[in-house]
PDB file of C-alpha atoms in Angstrom:
ATOM      1  CA  THR A  90       4.415 -14.969 -14.503  1.00  0.00           C
ATOM      2  CA  ALA A  91       6.822 -12.084 -15.064  1.00  0.00           C
ATOM      3  CA  LEU A  92       4.972 -11.148 -18.241  1.00  0.00           C
ATOM      4  CA  ALA A  93       1.650 -11.237 -16.410  1.00  0.00           C
ATOM      5  CA  ALA A  94       3.072  -9.051 -13.629  1.00  0.00           C
ATOM      6  CA  ARG A  95       4.311  -6.510 -16.173  1.00  0.00           C
ATOM      7  CA  LEU A  96       0.910  -6.563 -17.872  1.00  0.00           C
ATOM      8  CA  VAL A  97      -0.929  -5.884 -14.617  1.00  0.00           C
ATOM      9  CA  ALA A  98       1.572  -3.168 -13.661  1.00  0.00           C
ATOM     10  CA  GLY A  99       1.041  -1.484 -17.010  1.00  0.00           C
ATOM     11  CA  LEU A 100      -2.729  -1.651 -16.707  1.00  0.00           C
ATOM     12  CA  LEU A 101      -2.667  -0.159 -13.218  1.00  0.00           C
ATOM     13  CA  ASN A 102      -0.115   2.508 -14.101  1.00  0.00           C
ATOM     14  CA  GLY A 103      -2.740   4.673 -15.784  1.00  0.00           C
ATOM     15  CA  ASN A 104      -3.776   6.263 -12.504  1.00  0.00           C
ATOM     16  CA  GLN A 105      -0.574   8.295 -12.191  1.00  0.00           C
ATOM     17  CA  PRO A 106      -1.485  10.984 -14.768  1.00  0.00           C
ATOM     18  CA  ILE A 107      -4.962  11.215 -13.284  1.00  0.00           C
ATOM     19  CA  ARG A 108      -3.525  11.631  -9.800  1.00  0.00           C
ATOM     20  CA  ARG A 109      -1.167  14.378 -10.986  1.00  0.00           C
ATOM     21  CA  ALA A 110      -3.964  16.187 -12.842  1.00  0.00           C
ATOM     22  CA  ALA A 111      -6.233  16.041  -9.806  1.00  0.00           C
ATOM     23  CA  LEU A 112      -3.421  17.290  -7.598  1.00  0.00           C
ATOM     24  CA  ARG A 113      -2.825  20.187  -9.980  1.00  0.00           C
ATOM     25  CA  GLU A 114      -6.501  21.142  -9.807  1.00  0.00           C
ATOM     26  CA  VAL A 115      -6.755  20.992  -6.027  1.00  0.00           C
ATOM     27  CA  VAL A 116      -3.484  22.581  -4.867  1.00  0.00           C
ATOM     28  CA  LEU A 117      -2.738  26.291  -5.051  1.00  0.00           C
ATOM     29  CA  PRO A 118      -0.083  27.254  -7.632  1.00  0.00           C
ATOM     30  CA  SER A 119       2.317  28.416  -4.935  1.00  0.00           C
ATOM     31  CA  GLN A 120       2.163  25.017  -3.210  1.00  0.00           C
ATOM     32  CA  ARG A 121       2.340  22.779  -6.296  1.00  0.00           C
ATOM     33  CA  PRO A 122       6.096  22.093  -6.217  1.00  0.00           C
ATOM     34  CA  GLN A 123       5.855  20.916  -2.634  1.00  0.00           C
ATOM     35  CA  ALA A 124       2.763  18.825  -3.394  1.00  0.00           C
ATOM     36  CA  PHE A 125       4.355  17.100  -6.378  1.00  0.00           C
ATOM     37  CA  ALA A 126       7.564  16.489  -4.416  1.00  0.00           C
ATOM     38  CA  SER A 127       5.544  14.801  -1.697  1.00  0.00           C
ATOM     39  CA  ILE A 128       4.457  12.119  -4.179  1.00  0.00           C
ATOM     40  CA  GLY A 129       8.026  10.865  -4.463  1.00  0.00           C
ATOM     41  CA  LEU A 130       8.498  11.088  -0.719  1.00  0.00           C
ATOM     42  CA  VAL A 131       5.405   9.000  -0.079  1.00  0.00           C
ATOM     43  CA  TYR A 132       6.508   6.347  -2.576  1.00  0.00           C
ATOM     44  CA  ALA A 133       9.971   6.185  -1.001  1.00  0.00           C
ATOM     45  CA  ALA A 134       8.486   5.857   2.476  1.00  0.00           C
ATOM     46  CA  ALA A 135       6.083   3.153   1.299  1.00  0.00           C
ATOM     47  CA  PHE A 136       8.891   1.151  -0.304  1.00  0.00           C
ATOM     48  CA  ALA A 137      10.872   1.343   2.941  1.00  0.00           C
ATOM     49  CA  VAL A 138       8.143   0.901   5.542  1.00  0.00           C
ATOM     50  CA  GLY A 139       5.878  -1.569   3.705  1.00  0.00           C
ATOM     51  CA  PRO A 140       8.286  -4.527   3.647  1.00  0.00           C
ATOM     52  CA  LEU A 141       9.332  -3.758   7.221  1.00  0.00           C
ATOM     53  CA  ILE A 142       5.754  -3.956   8.457  1.00  0.00           C
ATOM     54  CA  GLY A 143       5.101  -7.046   6.359  1.00  0.00           C
ATOM     55  CA  SER A 144       8.129  -8.841   7.789  1.00  0.00           C
ATOM     56  CA  LEU A 145       7.135  -7.924  11.335  1.00  0.00           C
ATOM     57  CA  LEU A 146       3.630  -9.295  10.832  1.00  0.00           C
ATOM     58  CA  ALA A 147       4.652 -12.463   8.971  1.00  0.00           C
ATOM     59  CA  ARG A 148       4.649 -15.776  10.825  1.00  0.00           C
ATOM     60  CA  PRO A 149       3.060 -14.503  14.039  1.00  0.00           C
ATOM     61  CA  ALA A 150       2.784 -18.017  15.473  1.00  0.00           C
ATOM     62  CA  ASP A 151       6.581 -18.273  15.528  1.00  0.00           C
ATOM     63  CA  THR A 152       6.827 -15.066  17.566  1.00  0.00           C
ATOM     64  CA  TYR A 153       3.826 -15.635  19.816  1.00  0.00           C
ATOM     65  CA  PRO A 154       3.511 -19.294  20.885  1.00  0.00           C
ATOM     66  CA  SER A 155      -0.064 -18.727  22.046  1.00  0.00           C
ATOM     67  CA  LEU A 156      -1.069 -18.469  18.371  1.00  0.00           C
ATOM     68  CA  ARG A 157       0.128 -21.967  17.508  1.00  0.00           C
ATOM     69  CA  GLY A 158      -2.617 -24.166  16.164  1.00  0.00           C
ATOM     70  CA  THR A 159      -4.704 -21.175  15.066  1.00  0.00           C
ATOM     71  CA  LEU A 160      -5.516 -19.870  11.621  1.00  0.00           C
ATOM     72  CA  LEU A 161      -2.431 -17.643  11.747  1.00  0.00           C
ATOM     73  CA  ASP A 162      -0.251 -20.703  12.275  1.00  0.00           C
ATOM     74  CA  GLU A 163      -1.787 -22.518   9.317  1.00  0.00           C
ATOM     75  CA  TYR A 164      -1.523 -19.446   7.062  1.00  0.00           C
ATOM     76  CA  PRO A 165       1.620 -17.610   8.247  1.00  0.00           C
ATOM     77  CA  TYR A 166       1.260 -14.717   5.789  1.00  0.00           C
ATOM     78  CA  LEU A 167      -2.414 -14.041   6.409  1.00  0.00           C
ATOM     79  CA  LEU A 168      -1.768 -11.236   8.904  1.00  0.00           C
ATOM     80  CA  PRO A 169       0.397  -9.072   6.585  1.00  0.00           C
ATOM     81  CA  CYS A 170      -2.102  -9.612   3.770  1.00  0.00           C
ATOM     82  CA  LEU A 171      -4.988  -8.579   6.006  1.00  0.00           C
ATOM     83  CA  ALA A 172      -3.066  -5.522   7.189  1.00  0.00           C
ATOM     84  CA  SER A 173      -2.312  -4.336   3.663  1.00  0.00           C
ATOM     85  CA  SER A 174      -5.876  -5.057   2.561  1.00  0.00           C
ATOM     86  CA  THR A 175      -7.189  -3.035   5.497  1.00  0.00           C
ATOM     87  CA  VAL A 176      -5.018  -0.063   4.527  1.00  0.00           C
ATOM     88  CA  GLY A 177      -6.247  -0.318   0.930  1.00  0.00           C
ATOM     89  CA  LEU A 178      -9.857  -0.584   2.055  1.00  0.00           C
ATOM     90  CA  ALA A 179      -9.450   2.419   4.359  1.00  0.00           C
ATOM     91  CA  GLY A 180      -8.072   4.436   1.445  1.00  0.00           C
ATOM     92  CA  PHE A 181     -10.996   3.404  -0.723  1.00  0.00           C
ATOM     93  CA  VAL A 182     -13.514   4.357   1.965  1.00  0.00           C
ATOM     94  CA  ALA A 183     -11.737   7.689   2.486  1.00  0.00           C
ATOM     95  CA  LEU A 184     -11.957   8.290  -1.257  1.00  0.00           C
ATOM     96  CA  LEU A 185     -15.707   7.765  -1.187  1.00  0.00           C
ATOM     97  CA  PHE A 186     -16.235  10.340   1.522  1.00  0.00           C
TER      98      PHE A 186
END
């Protein structure tokens, strides 16, 4: 599974040069250093905030007894998965428009 994860990570890593090239085309030359620095800031924030949000949303039936016996009790990690999927879908929709 580790080999498969590395394979998928390598296949999906090709968007970084495209993102940097697009950023270079869109941003004014005087603002490029700040724009490129924000990429690292966003990644750092995502690595810190993402697991925090996921842990807060995991196992909601343990936190809220009214959810016991529901779908969220049967699948305790459904809510964090739905939340991250919603963020990804919102980004995709924003990209289209």
